[in-house]
Tab-separated table of C-alpha atoms in Angstrom:
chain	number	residue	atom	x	y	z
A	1	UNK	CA	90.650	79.923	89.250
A	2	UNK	CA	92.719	76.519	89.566
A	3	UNK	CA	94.779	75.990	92.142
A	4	UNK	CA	98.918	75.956	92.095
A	5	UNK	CA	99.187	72.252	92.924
A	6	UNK	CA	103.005	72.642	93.713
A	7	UNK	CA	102.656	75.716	95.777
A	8	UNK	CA	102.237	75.883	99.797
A	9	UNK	CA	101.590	79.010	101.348
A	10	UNK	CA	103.442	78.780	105.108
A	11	UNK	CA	101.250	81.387	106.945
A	12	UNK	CA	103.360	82.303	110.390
A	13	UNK	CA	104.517	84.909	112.488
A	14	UNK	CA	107.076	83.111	114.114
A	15	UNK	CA	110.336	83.950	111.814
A	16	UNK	CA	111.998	80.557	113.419
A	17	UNK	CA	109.229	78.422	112.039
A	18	UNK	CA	108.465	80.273	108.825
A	19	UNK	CA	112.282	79.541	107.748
A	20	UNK	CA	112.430	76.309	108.657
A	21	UNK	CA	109.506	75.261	107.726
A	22	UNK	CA	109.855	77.039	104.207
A	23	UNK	CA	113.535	75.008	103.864
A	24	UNK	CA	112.057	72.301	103.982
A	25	UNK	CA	108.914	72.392	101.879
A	26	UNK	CA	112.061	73.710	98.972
A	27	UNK	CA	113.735	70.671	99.294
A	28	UNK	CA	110.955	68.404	98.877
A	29	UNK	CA	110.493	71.024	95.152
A	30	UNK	CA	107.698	72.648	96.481
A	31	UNK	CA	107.436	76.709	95.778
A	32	UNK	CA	106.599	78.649	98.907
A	33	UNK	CA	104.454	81.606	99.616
A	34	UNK	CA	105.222	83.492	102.751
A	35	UNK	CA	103.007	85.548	105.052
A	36	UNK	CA	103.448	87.089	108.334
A	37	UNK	CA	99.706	87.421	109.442
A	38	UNK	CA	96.466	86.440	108.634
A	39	UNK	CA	95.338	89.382	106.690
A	40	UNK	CA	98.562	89.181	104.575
A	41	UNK	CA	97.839	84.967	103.914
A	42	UNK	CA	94.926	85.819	102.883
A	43	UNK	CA	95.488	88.525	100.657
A	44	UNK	CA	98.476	86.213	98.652
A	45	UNK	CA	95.890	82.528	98.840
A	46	UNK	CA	92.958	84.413	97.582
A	47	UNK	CA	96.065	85.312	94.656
A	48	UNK	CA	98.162	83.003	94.215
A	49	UNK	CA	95.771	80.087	94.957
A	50	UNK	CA	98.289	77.501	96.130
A	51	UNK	CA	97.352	73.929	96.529
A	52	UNK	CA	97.865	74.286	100.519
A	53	UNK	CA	97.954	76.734	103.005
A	54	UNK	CA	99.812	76.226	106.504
A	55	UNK	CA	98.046	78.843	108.901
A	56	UNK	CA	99.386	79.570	112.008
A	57	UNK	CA	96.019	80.381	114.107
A	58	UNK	CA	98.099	83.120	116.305
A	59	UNK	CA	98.942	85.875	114.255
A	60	UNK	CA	98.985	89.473	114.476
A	61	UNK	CA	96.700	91.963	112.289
A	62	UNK	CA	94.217	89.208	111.519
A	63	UNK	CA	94.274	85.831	113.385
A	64	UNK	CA	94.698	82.497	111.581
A	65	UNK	CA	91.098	81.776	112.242
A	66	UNK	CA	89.791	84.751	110.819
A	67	UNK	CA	91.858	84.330	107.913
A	68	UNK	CA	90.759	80.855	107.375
A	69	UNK	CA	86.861	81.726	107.862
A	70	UNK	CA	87.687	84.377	105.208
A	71	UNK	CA	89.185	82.437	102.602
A	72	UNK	CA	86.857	79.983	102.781
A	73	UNK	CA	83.443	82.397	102.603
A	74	UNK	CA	85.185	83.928	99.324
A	75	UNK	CA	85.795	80.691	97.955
A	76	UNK	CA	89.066	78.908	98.464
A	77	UNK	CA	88.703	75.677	97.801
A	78	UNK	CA	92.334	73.977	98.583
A	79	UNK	CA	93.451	72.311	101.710
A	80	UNK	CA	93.823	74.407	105.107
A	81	UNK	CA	96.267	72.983	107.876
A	82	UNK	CA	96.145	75.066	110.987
A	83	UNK	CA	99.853	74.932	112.682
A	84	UNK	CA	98.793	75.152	116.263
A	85	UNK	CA	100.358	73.402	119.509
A	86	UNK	CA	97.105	72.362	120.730
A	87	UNK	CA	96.042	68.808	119.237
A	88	UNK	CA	92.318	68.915	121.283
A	89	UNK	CA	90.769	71.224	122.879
A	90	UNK	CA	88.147	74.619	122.062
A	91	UNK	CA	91.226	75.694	119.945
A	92	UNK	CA	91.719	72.937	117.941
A	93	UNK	CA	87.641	72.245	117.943
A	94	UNK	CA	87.459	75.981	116.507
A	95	UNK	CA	90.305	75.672	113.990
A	96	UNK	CA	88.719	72.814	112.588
A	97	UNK	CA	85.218	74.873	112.418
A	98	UNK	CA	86.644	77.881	110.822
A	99	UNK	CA	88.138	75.971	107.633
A	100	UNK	CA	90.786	74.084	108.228
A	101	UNK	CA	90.470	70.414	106.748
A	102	UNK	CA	93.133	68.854	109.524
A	103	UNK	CA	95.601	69.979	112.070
A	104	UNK	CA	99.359	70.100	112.004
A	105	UNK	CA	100.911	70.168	115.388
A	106	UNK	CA	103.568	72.302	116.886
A	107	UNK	CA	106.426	71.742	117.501
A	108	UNK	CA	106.561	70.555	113.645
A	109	UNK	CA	108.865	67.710	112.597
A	110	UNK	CA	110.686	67.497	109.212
A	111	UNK	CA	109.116	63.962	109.031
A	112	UNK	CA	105.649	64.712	109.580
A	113	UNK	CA	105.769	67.724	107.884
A	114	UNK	CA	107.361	65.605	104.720
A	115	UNK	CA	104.611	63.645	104.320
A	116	UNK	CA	101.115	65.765	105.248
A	117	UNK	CA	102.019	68.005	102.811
A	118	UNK	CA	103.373	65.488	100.074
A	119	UNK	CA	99.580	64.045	100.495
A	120	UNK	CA	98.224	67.066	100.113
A	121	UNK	CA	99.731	67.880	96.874
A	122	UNK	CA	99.370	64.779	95.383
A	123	UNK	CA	95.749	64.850	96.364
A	124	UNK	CA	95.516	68.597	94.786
A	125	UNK	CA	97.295	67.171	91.242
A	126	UNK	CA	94.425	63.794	91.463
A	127	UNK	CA	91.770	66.535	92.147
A	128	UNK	CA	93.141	68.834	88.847
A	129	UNK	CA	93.827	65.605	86.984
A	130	UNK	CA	89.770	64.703	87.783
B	1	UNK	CA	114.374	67.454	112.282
B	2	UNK	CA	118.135	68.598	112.646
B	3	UNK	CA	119.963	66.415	115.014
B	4	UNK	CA	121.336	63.610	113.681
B	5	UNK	CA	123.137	62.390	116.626
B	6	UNK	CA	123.188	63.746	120.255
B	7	UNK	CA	125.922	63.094	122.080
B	8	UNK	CA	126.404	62.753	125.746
B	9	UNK	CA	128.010	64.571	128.177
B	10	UNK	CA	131.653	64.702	127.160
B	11	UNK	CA	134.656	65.034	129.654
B	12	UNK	CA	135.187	68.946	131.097
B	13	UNK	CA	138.878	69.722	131.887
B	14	UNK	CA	137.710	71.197	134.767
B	15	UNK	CA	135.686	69.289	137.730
B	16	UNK	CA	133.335	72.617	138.308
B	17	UNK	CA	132.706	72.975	134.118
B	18	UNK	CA	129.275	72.009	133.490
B	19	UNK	CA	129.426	68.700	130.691
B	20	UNK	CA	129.494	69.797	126.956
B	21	UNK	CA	126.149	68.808	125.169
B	22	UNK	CA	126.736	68.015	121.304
B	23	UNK	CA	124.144	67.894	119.054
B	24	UNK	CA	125.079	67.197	115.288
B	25	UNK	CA	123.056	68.930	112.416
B	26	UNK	CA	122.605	68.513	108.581
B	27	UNK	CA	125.371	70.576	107.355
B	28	UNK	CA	122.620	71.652	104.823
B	29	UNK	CA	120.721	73.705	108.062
B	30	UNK	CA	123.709	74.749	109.368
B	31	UNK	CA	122.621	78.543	108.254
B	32	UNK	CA	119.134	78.109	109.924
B	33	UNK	CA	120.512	76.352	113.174
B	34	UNK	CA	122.866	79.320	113.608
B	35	UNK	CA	120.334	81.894	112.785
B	36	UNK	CA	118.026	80.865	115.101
B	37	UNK	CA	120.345	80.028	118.139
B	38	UNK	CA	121.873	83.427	117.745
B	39	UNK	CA	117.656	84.596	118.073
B	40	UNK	CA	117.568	82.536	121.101
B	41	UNK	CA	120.227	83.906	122.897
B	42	UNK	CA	118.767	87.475	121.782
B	43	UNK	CA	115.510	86.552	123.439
B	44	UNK	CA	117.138	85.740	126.737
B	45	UNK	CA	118.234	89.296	127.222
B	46	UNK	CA	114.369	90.420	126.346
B	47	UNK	CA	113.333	87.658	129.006
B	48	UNK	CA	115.454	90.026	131.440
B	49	UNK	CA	114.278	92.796	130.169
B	50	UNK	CA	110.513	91.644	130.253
B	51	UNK	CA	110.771	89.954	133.927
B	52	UNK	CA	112.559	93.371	135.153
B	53	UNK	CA	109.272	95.284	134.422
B	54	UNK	CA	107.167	92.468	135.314
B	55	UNK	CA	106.260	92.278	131.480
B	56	UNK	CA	104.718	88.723	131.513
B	57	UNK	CA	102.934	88.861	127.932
B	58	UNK	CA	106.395	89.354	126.363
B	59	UNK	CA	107.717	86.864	128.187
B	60	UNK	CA	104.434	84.401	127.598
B	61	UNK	CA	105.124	85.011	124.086
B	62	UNK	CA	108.650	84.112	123.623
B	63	UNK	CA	108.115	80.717	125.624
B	64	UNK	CA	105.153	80.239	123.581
B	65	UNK	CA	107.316	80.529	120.042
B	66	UNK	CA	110.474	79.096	121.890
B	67	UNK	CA	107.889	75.763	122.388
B	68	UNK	CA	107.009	75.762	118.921
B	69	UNK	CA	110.465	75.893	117.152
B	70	UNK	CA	112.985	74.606	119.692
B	71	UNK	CA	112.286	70.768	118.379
B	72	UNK	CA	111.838	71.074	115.232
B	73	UNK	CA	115.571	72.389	114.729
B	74	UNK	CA	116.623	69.276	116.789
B	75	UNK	CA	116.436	70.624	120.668
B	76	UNK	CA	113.742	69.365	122.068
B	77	UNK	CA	115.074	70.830	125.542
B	78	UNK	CA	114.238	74.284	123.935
B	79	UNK	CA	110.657	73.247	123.592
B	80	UNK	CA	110.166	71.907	127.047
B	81	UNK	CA	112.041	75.085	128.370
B	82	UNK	CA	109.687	77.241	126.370
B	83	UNK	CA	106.812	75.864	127.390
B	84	UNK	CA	107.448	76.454	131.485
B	85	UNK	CA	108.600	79.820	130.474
B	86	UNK	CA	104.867	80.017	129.123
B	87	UNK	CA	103.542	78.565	131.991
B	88	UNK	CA	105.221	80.603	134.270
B	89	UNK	CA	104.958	83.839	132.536
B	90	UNK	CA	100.571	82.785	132.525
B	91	UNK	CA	101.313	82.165	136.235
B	92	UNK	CA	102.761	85.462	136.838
B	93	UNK	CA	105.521	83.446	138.825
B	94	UNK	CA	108.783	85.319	138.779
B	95	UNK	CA	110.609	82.583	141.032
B	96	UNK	CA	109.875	80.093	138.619
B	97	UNK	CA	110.503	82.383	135.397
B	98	UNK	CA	114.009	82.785	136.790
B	99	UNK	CA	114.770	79.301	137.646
B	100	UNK	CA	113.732	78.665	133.812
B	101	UNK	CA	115.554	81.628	132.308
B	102	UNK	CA	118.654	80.231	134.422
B	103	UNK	CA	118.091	77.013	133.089
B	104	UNK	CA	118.543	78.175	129.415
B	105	UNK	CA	121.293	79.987	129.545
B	106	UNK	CA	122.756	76.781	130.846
B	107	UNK	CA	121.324	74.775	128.245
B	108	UNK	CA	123.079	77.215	125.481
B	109	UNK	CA	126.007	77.741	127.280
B	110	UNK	CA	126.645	74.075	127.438
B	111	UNK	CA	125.553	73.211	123.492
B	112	UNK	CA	128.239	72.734	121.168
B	113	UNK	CA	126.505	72.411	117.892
B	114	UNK	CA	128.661	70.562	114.718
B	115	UNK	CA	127.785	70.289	111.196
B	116	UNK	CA	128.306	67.700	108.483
């Protein structure tokens, strides 16, 4: 199944960070799929296949990094970035080997968040367009 | 992410006021901003709550989240506060978890937010 390469699925728990983070990715035109935990984000991905998926790796129900290891064994092929405050480290270390392609740190600026995930789409329409 | 300019201590009217602290937001987030400083304030009275049973996960957790959001909606001070509330709550150190929870009620108590 092809990916949505204008959707972003914002995986969090925290409601502060899911809004914001959601405003923002709908003013840069990007639709947004919301999930509170990790079984939940993985249930709407494995549906909706969006281009990108922003995981929060501490989540109730199912943790981001079981989520992740999930969606990749049954097949998701778009672009993981694991929202997590730690930059190094066993938790980043195991984010990384779980699925995710790259880390996006907490606390998350409009900024950076701007342009990681205006890469990752446009690298998700060059990968369709391929 | 939100503040467009922060603005210094303005003048009290009274010597024993603590300074005003402005920060100035996209009108567009004004919504958001207000949402989630009304959420903050709410989580102080769980702090209370939480340190008067000596709950330190709740606690751990609301520093932890408090770290994660506070700069992106423009308050930086919010993460730094959330993050010794984290420490402290991991610590299990009540002096210190009250000398933080003081410290953000002042902090909100002294932000005046504006919009445009």
């Amino acid at each position: 199944m092809a990916l949505s390469s204008q959707s972003v699925l914002v995986a969090e728990d925290n409601e502060d960070i899911r809004e914001l983070v959601s405003h923002q990715l709908r003013r840069m035109g990007v639709l947004v799929l919301l999930a509170e935990d990790g079984q939940r984000a993985m249930d709407v991905a494995l549906a909706e296949r969006p281009a990108l998926v922003l995981m929060d790796m501490d989540m109730p129900v199912m943790s981001g990094f079981d989520a992740v290891a999930a969606l990749r064994a049954q097949g998701y092929r778009g672009s993981i970035f694991a929202l997590t405050a730690y930059q190094d480290g066993p938790e980043a270390e195991r984010a990384l080997s779980s699925g995710c392609d790259a880390l996006l740190g907490k606390p998350i600026t409009s900024e950076r968040l701007r342009n990681r995930v205006a890469q990752a789409l446009e690298r998700a329409v060059q990968g369709a367009a391929s | 992410m939100t503040a467009l300019i922060r603005g210094g201590p303005e003048d009290s009217e009274r010597a024993n006021v603590l300074p005003v602290l402005t920060v100035r937001v996209e009108k567009d987030l004004e919504t958001l901003v207000n949402r989630f400083l009304a959420r903050k304030r709410e989580d102080l009275d769980r702090v209370r709550a939480a340190l008067a049973t000596r709950d330190f996960e709740t606690i751990r957790r609301i520093g932890h989240d408090l770290k994660g959001a506070g700069e992106g909606f423009g308050f930086p001070e919010l993460s730094a506060f959330g993050a010794a509330l984290e420490r402290a709550a991991i610590a299990r150190n009540e002096r210190a978890l009250k000398e933080q929870l003081a410290a953000v009620e002042q902090f909100l108590s002294r932000l005046r937010v504006t919009f445009r």
